[in-house]
Coordinates of C-alpha atoms in Angstrom, one line a residue:
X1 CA 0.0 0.0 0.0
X2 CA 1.4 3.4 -1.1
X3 CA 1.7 6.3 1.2
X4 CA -0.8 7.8 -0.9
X5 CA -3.8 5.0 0.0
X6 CA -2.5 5.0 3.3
X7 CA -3.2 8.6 4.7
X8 CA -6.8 8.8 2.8
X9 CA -7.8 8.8 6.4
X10 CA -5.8 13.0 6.5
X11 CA -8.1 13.7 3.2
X12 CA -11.2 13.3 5.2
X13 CA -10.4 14.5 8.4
X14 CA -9.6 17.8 6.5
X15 CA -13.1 17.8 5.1
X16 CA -14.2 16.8 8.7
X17 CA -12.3 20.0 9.7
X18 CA -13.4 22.8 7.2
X19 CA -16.9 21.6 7.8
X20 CA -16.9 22.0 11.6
X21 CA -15.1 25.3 11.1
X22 CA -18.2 27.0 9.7
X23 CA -20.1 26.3 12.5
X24 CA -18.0 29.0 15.1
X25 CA -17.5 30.9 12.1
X26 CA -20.1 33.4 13.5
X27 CA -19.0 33.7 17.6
X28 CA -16.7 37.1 17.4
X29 CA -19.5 38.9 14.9
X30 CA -22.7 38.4 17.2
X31 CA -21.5 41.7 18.9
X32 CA -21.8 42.9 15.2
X33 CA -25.2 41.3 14.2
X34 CA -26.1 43.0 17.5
X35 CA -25.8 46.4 16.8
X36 CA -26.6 45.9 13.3
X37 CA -29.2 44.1 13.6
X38 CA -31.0 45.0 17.4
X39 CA -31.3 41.7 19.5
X40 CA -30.9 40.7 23.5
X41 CA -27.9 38.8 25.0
X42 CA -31.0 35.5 25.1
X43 CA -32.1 35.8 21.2
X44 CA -28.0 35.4 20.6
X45 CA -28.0 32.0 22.8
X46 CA -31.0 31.2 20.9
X47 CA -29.8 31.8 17.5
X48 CA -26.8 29.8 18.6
X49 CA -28.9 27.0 19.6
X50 CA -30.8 26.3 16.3
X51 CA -27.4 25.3 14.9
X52 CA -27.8 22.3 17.9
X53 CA -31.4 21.7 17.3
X54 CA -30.0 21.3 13.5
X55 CA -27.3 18.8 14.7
X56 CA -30.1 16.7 16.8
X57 CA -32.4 16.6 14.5
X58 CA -30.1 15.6 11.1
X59 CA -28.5 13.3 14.2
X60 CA -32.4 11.9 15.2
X61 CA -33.3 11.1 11.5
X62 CA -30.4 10.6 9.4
X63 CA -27.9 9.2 12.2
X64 CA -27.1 6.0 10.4
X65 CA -28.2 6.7 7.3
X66 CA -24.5 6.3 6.0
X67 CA -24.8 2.8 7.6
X68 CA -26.9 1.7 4.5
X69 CA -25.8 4.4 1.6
X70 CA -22.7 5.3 2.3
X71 CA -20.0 7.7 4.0
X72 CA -19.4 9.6 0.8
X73 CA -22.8 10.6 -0.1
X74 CA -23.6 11.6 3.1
X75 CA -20.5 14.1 3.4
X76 CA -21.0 15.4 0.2
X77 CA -24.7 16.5 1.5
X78 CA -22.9 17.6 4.6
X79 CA -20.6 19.9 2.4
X80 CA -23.8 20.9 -0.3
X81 CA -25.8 22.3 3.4
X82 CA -22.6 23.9 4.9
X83 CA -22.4 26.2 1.3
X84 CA -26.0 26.8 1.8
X85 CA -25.1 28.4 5.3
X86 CA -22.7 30.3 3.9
X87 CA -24.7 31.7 1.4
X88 CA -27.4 32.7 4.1
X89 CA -25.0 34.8 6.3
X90 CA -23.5 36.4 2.8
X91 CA -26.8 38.0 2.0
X92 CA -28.3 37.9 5.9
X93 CA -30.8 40.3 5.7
X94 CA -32.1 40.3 9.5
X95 CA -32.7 38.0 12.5
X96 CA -34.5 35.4 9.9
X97 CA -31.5 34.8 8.1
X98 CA -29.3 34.3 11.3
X99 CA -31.6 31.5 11.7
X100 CA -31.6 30.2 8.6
X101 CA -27.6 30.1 8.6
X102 CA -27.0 28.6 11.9
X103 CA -29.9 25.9 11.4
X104 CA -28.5 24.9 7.5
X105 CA -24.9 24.8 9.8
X106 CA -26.5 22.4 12.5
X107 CA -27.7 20.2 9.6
X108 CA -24.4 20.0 7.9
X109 CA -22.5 19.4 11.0
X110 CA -25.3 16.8 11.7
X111 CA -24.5 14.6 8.4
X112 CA -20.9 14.9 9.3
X113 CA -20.5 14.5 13.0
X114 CA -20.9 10.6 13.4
X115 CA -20.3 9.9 9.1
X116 CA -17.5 11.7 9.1
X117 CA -15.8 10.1 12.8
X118 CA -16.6 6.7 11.3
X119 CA -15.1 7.5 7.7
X120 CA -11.6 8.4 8.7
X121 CA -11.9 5.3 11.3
X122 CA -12.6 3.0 8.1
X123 CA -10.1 4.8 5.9
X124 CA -7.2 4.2 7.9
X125 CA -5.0 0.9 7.4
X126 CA -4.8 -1.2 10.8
X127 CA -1.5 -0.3 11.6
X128 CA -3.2 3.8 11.3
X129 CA -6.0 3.1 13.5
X130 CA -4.8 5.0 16.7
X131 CA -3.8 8.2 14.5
X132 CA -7.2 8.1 12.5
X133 CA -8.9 8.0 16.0
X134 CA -7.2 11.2 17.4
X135 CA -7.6 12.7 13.3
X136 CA -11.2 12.3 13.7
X137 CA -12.1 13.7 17.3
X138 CA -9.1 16.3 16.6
X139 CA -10.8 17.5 13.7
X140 CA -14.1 18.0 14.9
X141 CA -12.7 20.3 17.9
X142 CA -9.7 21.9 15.8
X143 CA -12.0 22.6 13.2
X144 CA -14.3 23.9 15.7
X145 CA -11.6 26.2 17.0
X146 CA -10.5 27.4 13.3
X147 CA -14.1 29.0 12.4
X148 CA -13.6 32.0 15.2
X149 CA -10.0 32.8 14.7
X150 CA -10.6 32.9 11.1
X151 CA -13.6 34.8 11.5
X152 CA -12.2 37.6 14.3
X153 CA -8.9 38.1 12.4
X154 CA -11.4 39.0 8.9
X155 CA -13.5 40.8 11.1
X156 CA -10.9 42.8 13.0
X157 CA -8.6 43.4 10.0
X158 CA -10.2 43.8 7.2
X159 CA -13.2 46.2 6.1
X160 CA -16.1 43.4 5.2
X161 CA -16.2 41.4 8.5
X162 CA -19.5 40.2 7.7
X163 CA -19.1 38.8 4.9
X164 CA -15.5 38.0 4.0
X165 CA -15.4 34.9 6.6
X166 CA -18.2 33.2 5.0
X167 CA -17.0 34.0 1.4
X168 CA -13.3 32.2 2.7
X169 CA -15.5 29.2 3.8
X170 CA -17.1 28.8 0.4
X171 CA -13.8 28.6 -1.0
X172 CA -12.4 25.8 1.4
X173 CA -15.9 24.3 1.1
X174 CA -15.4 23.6 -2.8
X175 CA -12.1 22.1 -2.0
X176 CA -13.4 19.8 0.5
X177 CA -15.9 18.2 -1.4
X178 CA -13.1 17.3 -4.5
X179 CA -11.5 15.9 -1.8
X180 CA -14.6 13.4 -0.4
X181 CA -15.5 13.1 -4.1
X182 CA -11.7 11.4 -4.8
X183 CA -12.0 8.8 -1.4
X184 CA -13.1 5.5 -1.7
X185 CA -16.3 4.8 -0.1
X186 CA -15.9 2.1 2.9
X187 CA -19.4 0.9 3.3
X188 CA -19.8 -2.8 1.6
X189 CA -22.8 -3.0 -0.2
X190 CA -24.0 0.6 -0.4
X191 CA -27.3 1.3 -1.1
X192 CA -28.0 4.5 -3.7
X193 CA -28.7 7.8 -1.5
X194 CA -32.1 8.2 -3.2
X195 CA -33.1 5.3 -1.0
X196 CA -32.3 6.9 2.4
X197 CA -35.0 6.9 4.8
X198 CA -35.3 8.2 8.0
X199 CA -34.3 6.3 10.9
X200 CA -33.4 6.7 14.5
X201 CA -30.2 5.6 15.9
X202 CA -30.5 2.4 17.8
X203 CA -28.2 0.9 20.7
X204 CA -27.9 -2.2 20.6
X205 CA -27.5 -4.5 24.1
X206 CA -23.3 -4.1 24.4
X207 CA -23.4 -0.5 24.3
X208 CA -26.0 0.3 26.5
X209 CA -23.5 -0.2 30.0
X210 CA -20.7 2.0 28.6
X211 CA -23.1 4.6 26.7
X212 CA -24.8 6.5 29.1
X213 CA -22.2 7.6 31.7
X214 CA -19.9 8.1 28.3
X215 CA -22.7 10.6 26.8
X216 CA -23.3 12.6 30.1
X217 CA -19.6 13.3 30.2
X218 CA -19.9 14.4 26.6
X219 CA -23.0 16.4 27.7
X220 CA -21.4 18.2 30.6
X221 CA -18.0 18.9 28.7
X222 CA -20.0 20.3 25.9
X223 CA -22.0 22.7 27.8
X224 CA -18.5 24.3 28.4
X225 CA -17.9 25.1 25.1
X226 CA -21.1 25.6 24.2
X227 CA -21.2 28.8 26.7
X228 CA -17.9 29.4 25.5
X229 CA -18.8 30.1 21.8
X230 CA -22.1 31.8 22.5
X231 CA -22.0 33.9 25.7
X232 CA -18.5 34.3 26.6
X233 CA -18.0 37.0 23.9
X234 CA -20.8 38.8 25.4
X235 CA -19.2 38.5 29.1
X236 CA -15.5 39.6 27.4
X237 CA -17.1 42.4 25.8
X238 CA -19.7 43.8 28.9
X239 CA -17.6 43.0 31.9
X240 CA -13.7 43.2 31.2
X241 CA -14.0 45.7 28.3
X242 CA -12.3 43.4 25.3
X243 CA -14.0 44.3 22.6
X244 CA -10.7 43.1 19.9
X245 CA -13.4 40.5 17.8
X246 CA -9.7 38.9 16.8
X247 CA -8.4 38.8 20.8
X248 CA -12.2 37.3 21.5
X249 CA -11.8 34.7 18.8
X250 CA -9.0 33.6 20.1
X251 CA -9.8 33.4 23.8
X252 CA -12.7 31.2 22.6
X253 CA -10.9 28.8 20.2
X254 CA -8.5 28.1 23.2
X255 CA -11.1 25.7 24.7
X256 CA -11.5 24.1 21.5
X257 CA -7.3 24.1 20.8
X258 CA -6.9 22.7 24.6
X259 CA -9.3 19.9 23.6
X260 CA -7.5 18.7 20.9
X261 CA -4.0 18.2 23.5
X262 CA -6.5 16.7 25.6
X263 CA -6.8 14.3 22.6
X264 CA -3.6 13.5 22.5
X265 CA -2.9 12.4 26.2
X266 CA -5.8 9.5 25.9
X267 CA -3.6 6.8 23.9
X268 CA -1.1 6.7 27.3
X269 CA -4.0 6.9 30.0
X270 CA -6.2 4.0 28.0
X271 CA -9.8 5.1 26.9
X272 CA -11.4 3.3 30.1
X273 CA -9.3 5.9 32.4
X274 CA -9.4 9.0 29.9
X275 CA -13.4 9.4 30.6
X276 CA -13.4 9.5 34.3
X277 CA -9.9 11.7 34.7
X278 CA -11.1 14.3 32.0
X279 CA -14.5 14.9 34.1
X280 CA -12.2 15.7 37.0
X281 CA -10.2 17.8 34.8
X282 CA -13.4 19.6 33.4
X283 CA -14.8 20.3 37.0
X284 CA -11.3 22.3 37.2
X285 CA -12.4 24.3 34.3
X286 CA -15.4 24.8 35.5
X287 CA -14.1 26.3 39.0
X288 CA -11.9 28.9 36.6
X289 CA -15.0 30.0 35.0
X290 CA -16.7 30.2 38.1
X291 CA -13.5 32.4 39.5
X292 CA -13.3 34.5 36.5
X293 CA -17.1 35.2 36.5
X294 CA -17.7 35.7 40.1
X295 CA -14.6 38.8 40.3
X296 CA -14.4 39.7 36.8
X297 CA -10.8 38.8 35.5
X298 CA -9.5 37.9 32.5
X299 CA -6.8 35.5 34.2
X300 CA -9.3 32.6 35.3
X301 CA -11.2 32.9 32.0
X302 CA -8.2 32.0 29.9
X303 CA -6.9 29.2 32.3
X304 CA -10.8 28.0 32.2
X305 CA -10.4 27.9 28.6
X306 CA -7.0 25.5 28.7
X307 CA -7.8 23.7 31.7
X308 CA -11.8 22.9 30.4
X309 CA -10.7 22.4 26.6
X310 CA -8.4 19.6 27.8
X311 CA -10.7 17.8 29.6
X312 CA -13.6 17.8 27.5
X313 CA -11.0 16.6 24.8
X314 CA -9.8 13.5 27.0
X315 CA -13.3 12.8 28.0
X316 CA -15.2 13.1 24.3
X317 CA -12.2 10.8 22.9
X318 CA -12.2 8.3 25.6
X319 CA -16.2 8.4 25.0
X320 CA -15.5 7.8 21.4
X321 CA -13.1 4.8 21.9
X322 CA -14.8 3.0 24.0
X323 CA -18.6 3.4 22.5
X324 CA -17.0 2.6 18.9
X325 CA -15.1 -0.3 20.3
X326 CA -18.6 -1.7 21.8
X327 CA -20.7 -0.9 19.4
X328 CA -20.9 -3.8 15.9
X329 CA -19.5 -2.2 12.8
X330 CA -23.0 -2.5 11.0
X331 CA -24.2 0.2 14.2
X332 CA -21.1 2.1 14.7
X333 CA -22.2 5.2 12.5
X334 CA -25.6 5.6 14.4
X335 CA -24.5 4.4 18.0
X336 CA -21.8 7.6 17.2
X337 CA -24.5 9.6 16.0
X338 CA -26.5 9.0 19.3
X339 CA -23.6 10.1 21.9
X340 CA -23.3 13.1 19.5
X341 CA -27.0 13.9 19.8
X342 CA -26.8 13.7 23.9
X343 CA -23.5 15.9 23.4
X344 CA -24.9 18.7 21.5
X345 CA -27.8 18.5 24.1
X346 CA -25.2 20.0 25.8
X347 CA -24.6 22.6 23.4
X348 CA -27.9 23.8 23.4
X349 CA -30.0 23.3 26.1
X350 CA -27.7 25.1 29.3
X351 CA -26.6 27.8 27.2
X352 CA -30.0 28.5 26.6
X353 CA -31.0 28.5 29.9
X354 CA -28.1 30.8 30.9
X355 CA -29.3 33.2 28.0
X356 CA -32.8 32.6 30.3
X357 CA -31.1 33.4 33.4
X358 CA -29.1 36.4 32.1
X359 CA -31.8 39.2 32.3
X360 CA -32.9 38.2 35.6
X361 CA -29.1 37.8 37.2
X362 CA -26.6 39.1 35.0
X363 CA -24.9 37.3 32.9
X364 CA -22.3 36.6 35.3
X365 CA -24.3 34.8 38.1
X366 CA -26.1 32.8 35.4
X367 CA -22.9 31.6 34.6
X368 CA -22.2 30.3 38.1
X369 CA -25.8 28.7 37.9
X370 CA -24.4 27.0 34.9
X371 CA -21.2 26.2 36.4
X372 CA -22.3 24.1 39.1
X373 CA -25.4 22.3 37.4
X374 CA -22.4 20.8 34.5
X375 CA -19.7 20.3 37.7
X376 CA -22.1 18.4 39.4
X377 CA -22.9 16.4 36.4
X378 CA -19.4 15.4 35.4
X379 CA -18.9 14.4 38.9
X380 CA -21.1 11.6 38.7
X381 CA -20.6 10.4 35.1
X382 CA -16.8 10.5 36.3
X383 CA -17.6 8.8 39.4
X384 CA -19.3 6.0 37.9
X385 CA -17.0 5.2 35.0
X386 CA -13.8 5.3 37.3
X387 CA -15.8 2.7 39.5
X388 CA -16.5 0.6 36.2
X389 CA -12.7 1.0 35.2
X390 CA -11.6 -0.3 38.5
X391 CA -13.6 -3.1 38.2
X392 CA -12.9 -4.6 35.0
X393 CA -9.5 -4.0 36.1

């Protein structure tokens, strides 16, 4: 096997990448769509939620749909839906169109979250198999991280913020999909994609034990960066006075950066160990945030970004490992699909209800309400799978 067929697996995880990207493309500009546009601190967590609602619902109906047609087909749909986002924010024309672009995001990164994961998995030869898992999770939260530093650095440096991101995106988006078009596909037996049909993901009985604690982790670890991306702009901007949409972007893409070295640690601590120790890591994060949002510094908000990011990375890979290792390969796309529908839970639902708790309590004691819910949470999803690990030994 050439080098060539052996590092197909980089091909897709670069598609995996530029996809994910264009979902944070939009965190340092909501400050912009703000003024521009007139909307409260809640319709921004809001807007950012219909990009998860897109991700659950694509995840709901179409989560194994790749199972039966196909990985390519599927990405390439992925891809089509993430142009289509694009094109939405280029000619946004009010709230309406916010809406529009986030949800056509959510579906695209829907398609691609548990397709793409299982693709480069497949791509890779044996010997590859470790690298294509770190690939996979590290494109889907280094690609997440891209979208806002690209996005902050347009909007902060050049003189069409609004619009020269997404037009960069189109670009990359083009090149993505000759990419996917050029892989092989991996599924034996693929069915034609006009014969999709909806279906929900299913767990069958060996993944159920490992699944749940694994997707509450996810949840909770989530919920970080989901506050991250949507309100902590808001809280940078209002209550320490950094208003530099590049500065911002960057501040945020740390938690998704520090994720990816989280990433990397899990292949030495085992994927039974990386779950429980990144929910301890996490509730460190969590205690930062909580620090930097109870006196207002800029310190605890950057270490919560590094110390959080890391262990929501060991804990989503760890998750990843050991539901794909339980689940049988003719159920791995949809049992991935399903811990990616109770992660982006996470993405949607707490942030919302901080956006809810906001008006009442400022938008910093919301985010201590938020804080201690998710802490509490990865306490006992870390508490249980570190029992579960000492018990099998």
């Amino acid at each position: 096997m050439t080098d060539r067929r052996r590092n197909r697996y980089l091909g897709a995880a670069a598609a995996f990448a530029v996809c994910m990207a264009g979902t944070t493309l939009p965190t340092p500009l909501y400050g912009l769509y703000q003024e521009r546009i007139g909307f409260s601190e809640l319709m921004v967590t809001v807007v950012f939620a219909a990009y998860a609602f897109g991700v659950i619902g694509v995840l709901l109906l179409f989560g194994n749909v790749s199972d039966a047609v196909g990985r390519r087909p599927v990405l390439l749909a992925g891809l089509a839906l993430g142009a289509a986002s694009a094109v939405a924010f280029l000619t946004e024309q009010g709230l309406a169109w916010l809406f529009a672009g986030r949800l056509l995001s959510g579906f695209a990164a829907g398609l691609f979250t548990g397709t793409a994961t299982a693709y480069v998995l497949e791509l890779a030869p044996p010997e590859r198999k470790g690298r294509a898992g770190f690939a996979a999770t590290a494109a889907n939260m280094g690609g997440l991280g891209c979208g806002p530093v690209l996005a902050g650095l347009l909007a902060q440096y050049t003189a069409r913020p609004l619009t020269l991101p997404f037009a960069v995106h189109l670009v990359l988006l083009a090149a993505s999909f000759a990419v996917v078009r050029a892989l092989p596909e991996t599924v034996p037996g693929a069915r034609p994609a006009r014969t999709a049909r909806p279906r929900r993901p299913t767990l069958p009985a060996e993944v159920r034990g490992v699944f749940v604690p694994a997707a509450v982790a996810a949840f909770a670890g989530f919920s970080l960066l989901g506050v991250f991306t949507s309100v902590a702009p808001a809280f940078l901007a209002e209550e320490l006075g950094v208003r530099n949409r590049a500065l911002v972007g960057l501040i945020v893409a740390g938690a998704f950066f520090a994720s990816t070295v989280g990433q990397l640690l899990v292949p030495r601590l085992g994927t039974r160990r990386a779950v429980p120790l990144g929910c301890l890591v996490l509730i460190g994060g969590m205690g930062l945030l909580a620090l930097s949002l109870s006196t207002r510094t800029l310190v605890p908000l950057l270490a919560a970004a590094l110390v959080g990011g890391t262990g929501q990375g060991m804990a989503l890979r760890g998750a990843v490992g050991e539901v794909a290792a339980a689940a049988p390969a003719a159920h791995r796309g949809g049992v991935l699909s399903a811990l990616f529908v109770v992660a982006y839970l996470g993405i949607s639902v707490p942030v919302i209800g901080v956006g809810l708790l906001a008006g009442p309590l400022g938008l910093p004691d919301a985010g201590l309400v938020f804080t201690a819910c998710m802490a509490v949470l990865a306490a006992a999803a870390g508490a249980f799978l570190l029992r579960r690990a000492r018990a099998l030994g």
